[in-house]
Coordinates of C-alpha atoms in Angstrom, one line a residue:
M1 CA -7.7 15.3 -11.4
L2 CA -10.1 16.4 -8.6
V3 CA -10.6 13.4 -6.3
D4 CA -13.5 13.0 -4.0
R5 CA -14.3 10.4 -1.3
H6 CA -17.0 8.9 -3.4
Q7 CA -14.6 8.1 -6.3
I8 CA -12.0 6.6 -4.0
E9 CA -14.6 4.4 -2.0
N10 CA -16.1 3.2 -5.3
F11 CA -12.6 2.1 -6.6
L12 CA -12.0 0.3 -3.4
Y13 CA -15.4 -1.4 -3.5
R14 CA -14.9 -2.4 -7.2
E15 CA -11.5 -3.8 -6.3
A16 CA -13.2 -5.9 -3.4
R17 CA -15.9 -7.2 -5.7
L18 CA -13.4 -8.2 -8.4
M19 CA -11.3 -10.1 -5.8
D20 CA -14.4 -11.7 -4.2
S21 CA -15.7 -12.9 -7.5
H22 CA -12.4 -14.3 -8.7
A23 CA -12.4 -11.8 -11.7
Y24 CA -8.7 -12.1 -11.9
D25 CA -8.0 -10.5 -15.2
E26 CA -10.2 -7.4 -14.3
W27 CA -8.3 -7.1 -10.9
F28 CA -5.0 -7.5 -12.6
A29 CA -5.9 -4.6 -15.0
L30 CA -6.2 -2.3 -12.0
W31 CA -2.4 -2.3 -11.3
T32 CA 0.2 0.0 -12.8
D33 CA 3.3 -1.4 -14.6
D34 CA 5.5 -0.4 -11.6
A35 CA 3.1 -1.9 -9.1
L36 CA 4.1 -3.4 -5.8
Y37 CA 1.7 -5.7 -3.7
W38 CA 3.0 -6.5 -0.1
I39 CA 1.5 -8.4 2.7
P40 CA 4.2 -8.5 5.6
S41 CA 4.7 -11.5 7.8
N42 CA 5.6 -11.5 11.6
D43 CA 5.9 -7.7 11.8
D44 CA 4.0 -4.8 10.0
D45 CA 7.2 -3.0 8.8
I46 CA 9.8 -5.6 8.2
D47 CA 12.4 -5.1 5.4
P48 CA 10.9 -7.4 2.6
Q49 CA 14.2 -7.6 1.0
R50 CA 15.7 -9.3 4.1
H51 CA 12.7 -11.1 5.8
V52 CA 9.9 -13.4 4.5
S53 CA 6.6 -11.9 3.5
I54 CA 3.3 -13.5 2.9
V55 CA 3.2 -11.6 -0.4
Y56 CA 5.9 -9.4 -1.9
E57 CA 5.2 -9.0 -5.6
N58 CA 5.8 -6.7 -8.5
K59 CA 3.6 -6.7 -11.5
P60 CA 5.1 -9.7 -13.3
R61 CA 4.8 -11.7 -10.0
I62 CA 1.2 -10.6 -9.6
E63 CA 0.5 -11.8 -13.1
D64 CA 2.2 -15.2 -12.2
R65 CA -0.1 -15.4 -9.2
I66 CA -3.3 -14.8 -11.5
T67 CA -2.1 -17.3 -14.0
R68 CA -1.7 -20.0 -11.3
L69 CA -5.1 -19.2 -9.8
K70 CA -6.8 -19.3 -13.3
S71 CA -4.9 -22.5 -14.4
G72 CA -6.8 -25.0 -12.1
A73 CA -3.4 -26.2 -10.8
A74 CA -3.7 -24.1 -7.6
F75 CA -4.9 -27.1 -5.5
A76 CA -5.4 -25.1 -2.4
Q77 CA -8.1 -23.3 -4.3
D78 CA -9.8 -26.4 -5.7
P79 CA -12.6 -25.8 -5.0
R80 CA -12.3 -22.0 -4.9
S81 CA -12.7 -20.3 -1.7
R82 CA -16.0 -18.3 -1.3
V83 CA -15.0 -14.9 -0.1
S84 CA -16.7 -11.7 1.1
R85 CA -15.1 -8.6 2.4
V86 CA -16.2 -5.3 3.8
I87 CA -14.2 -2.2 3.4
A88 CA -14.4 0.5 6.0
N89 CA -12.7 3.5 7.8
V90 CA -11.5 5.0 4.5
E91 CA -9.1 7.9 4.9
I92 CA -7.7 9.8 2.0
E93 CA -4.3 11.8 1.8
E94 CA -2.5 13.6 -0.9
G95 CA 0.4 11.5 -2.1
E96 CA 3.5 12.3 -4.1
N97 CA 3.6 13.2 -7.8
G98 CA -0.2 13.5 -7.9
D99 CA -0.9 10.0 -6.4
V100 CA -3.5 9.5 -3.8
L101 CA -2.7 7.6 -0.6
V102 CA -5.7 5.8 0.8
H103 CA -5.9 4.0 4.2
S104 CA -8.7 1.6 5.0
T105 CA -9.7 -1.4 7.1
F106 CA -11.2 -4.7 5.9
N107 CA -12.9 -7.8 7.3
L108 CA -12.8 -10.8 5.0
T109 CA -14.7 -14.0 5.5
A110 CA -13.5 -17.1 3.5
L111 CA -15.3 -20.5 3.2
R112 CA -13.9 -23.5 1.7
R113 CA -14.7 -27.2 2.3
S114 CA -17.0 -26.4 5.2
R115 CA -14.3 -24.3 7.0
M116 CA -14.9 -20.7 7.5
D117 CA -12.0 -18.3 8.4
T118 CA -12.1 -14.6 9.1
F119 CA -9.4 -12.2 8.3
A120 CA -9.1 -8.5 9.2
G121 CA -6.5 -5.8 8.7
H122 CA -5.4 -2.5 7.5
V123 CA -4.7 -1.6 3.8
T124 CA -2.6 1.2 2.3
H125 CA -3.2 1.9 -1.3
T126 CA -1.2 4.3 -3.4
L127 CA -3.6 5.1 -6.2
R128 CA -2.6 6.8 -9.5
P129 CA -5.2 8.8 -11.3
E130 CA -5.8 7.7 -14.9
G131 CA -8.6 9.2 -16.9
N132 CA -11.6 9.4 -14.6
S133 CA -10.4 6.5 -12.4
F134 CA -7.4 5.1 -10.8
R135 CA -4.8 2.3 -11.0
I136 CA -3.0 0.7 -8.1
A137 CA 0.6 1.6 -7.8
Y138 CA 1.2 0.1 -4.3
K139 CA -0.9 -2.0 -1.9
K140 CA 0.2 -3.0 1.5
V141 CA -2.1 -5.3 3.5
I142 CA -1.4 -5.6 7.2
L143 CA -3.1 -8.6 8.6
I144 CA -3.9 -8.3 12.3
N145 CA -2.7 -11.8 12.8
N146 CA 0.4 -11.7 10.6
D147 CA 2.5 -13.1 13.3
E148 CA 0.3 -16.2 13.8
V149 CA -0.3 -19.4 11.9
I150 CA -2.5 -18.6 8.9
N151 CA -4.4 -21.3 7.0
N152 CA -4.7 -21.2 3.3
L153 CA -4.3 -17.7 2.2
T154 CA -4.2 -18.5 -1.4
F155 CA -7.0 -16.3 -2.6
L156 CA -6.7 -12.5 -3.3
V157 CA -6.3 -10.4 -0.2

């Protein structure tokens, strides 16, 4: 598959829109069966097998997260946070086995119960071409404040 910047950026923007609009099923459908979603805590490159992470989930665990968010039993999201994110500084590299490695930055603003929080960070996606689009095989989100107290990070990052 011939990949261009426009295709990659559109994929990232679509993922952001799905997360911001709480379109959980559509977001979940973007992931490969062997997916890994990781948000490190306290250090950017800790061993997630030996240290606590904010999120370290394979596809079944991502599905559990989606099920909980959709159930109405995620009290930290009742009412749901209103979120908006901006994706920027997209860099594209050739990955292994035909995958595409994408680096980007983001700023995310969340509002819930009159409290507004801002999150920022760097994201690495490994995208696997499928048809004329992609699926997410790997996503690592490095929050710039991952070594600080973080309030209510129960929405999708």
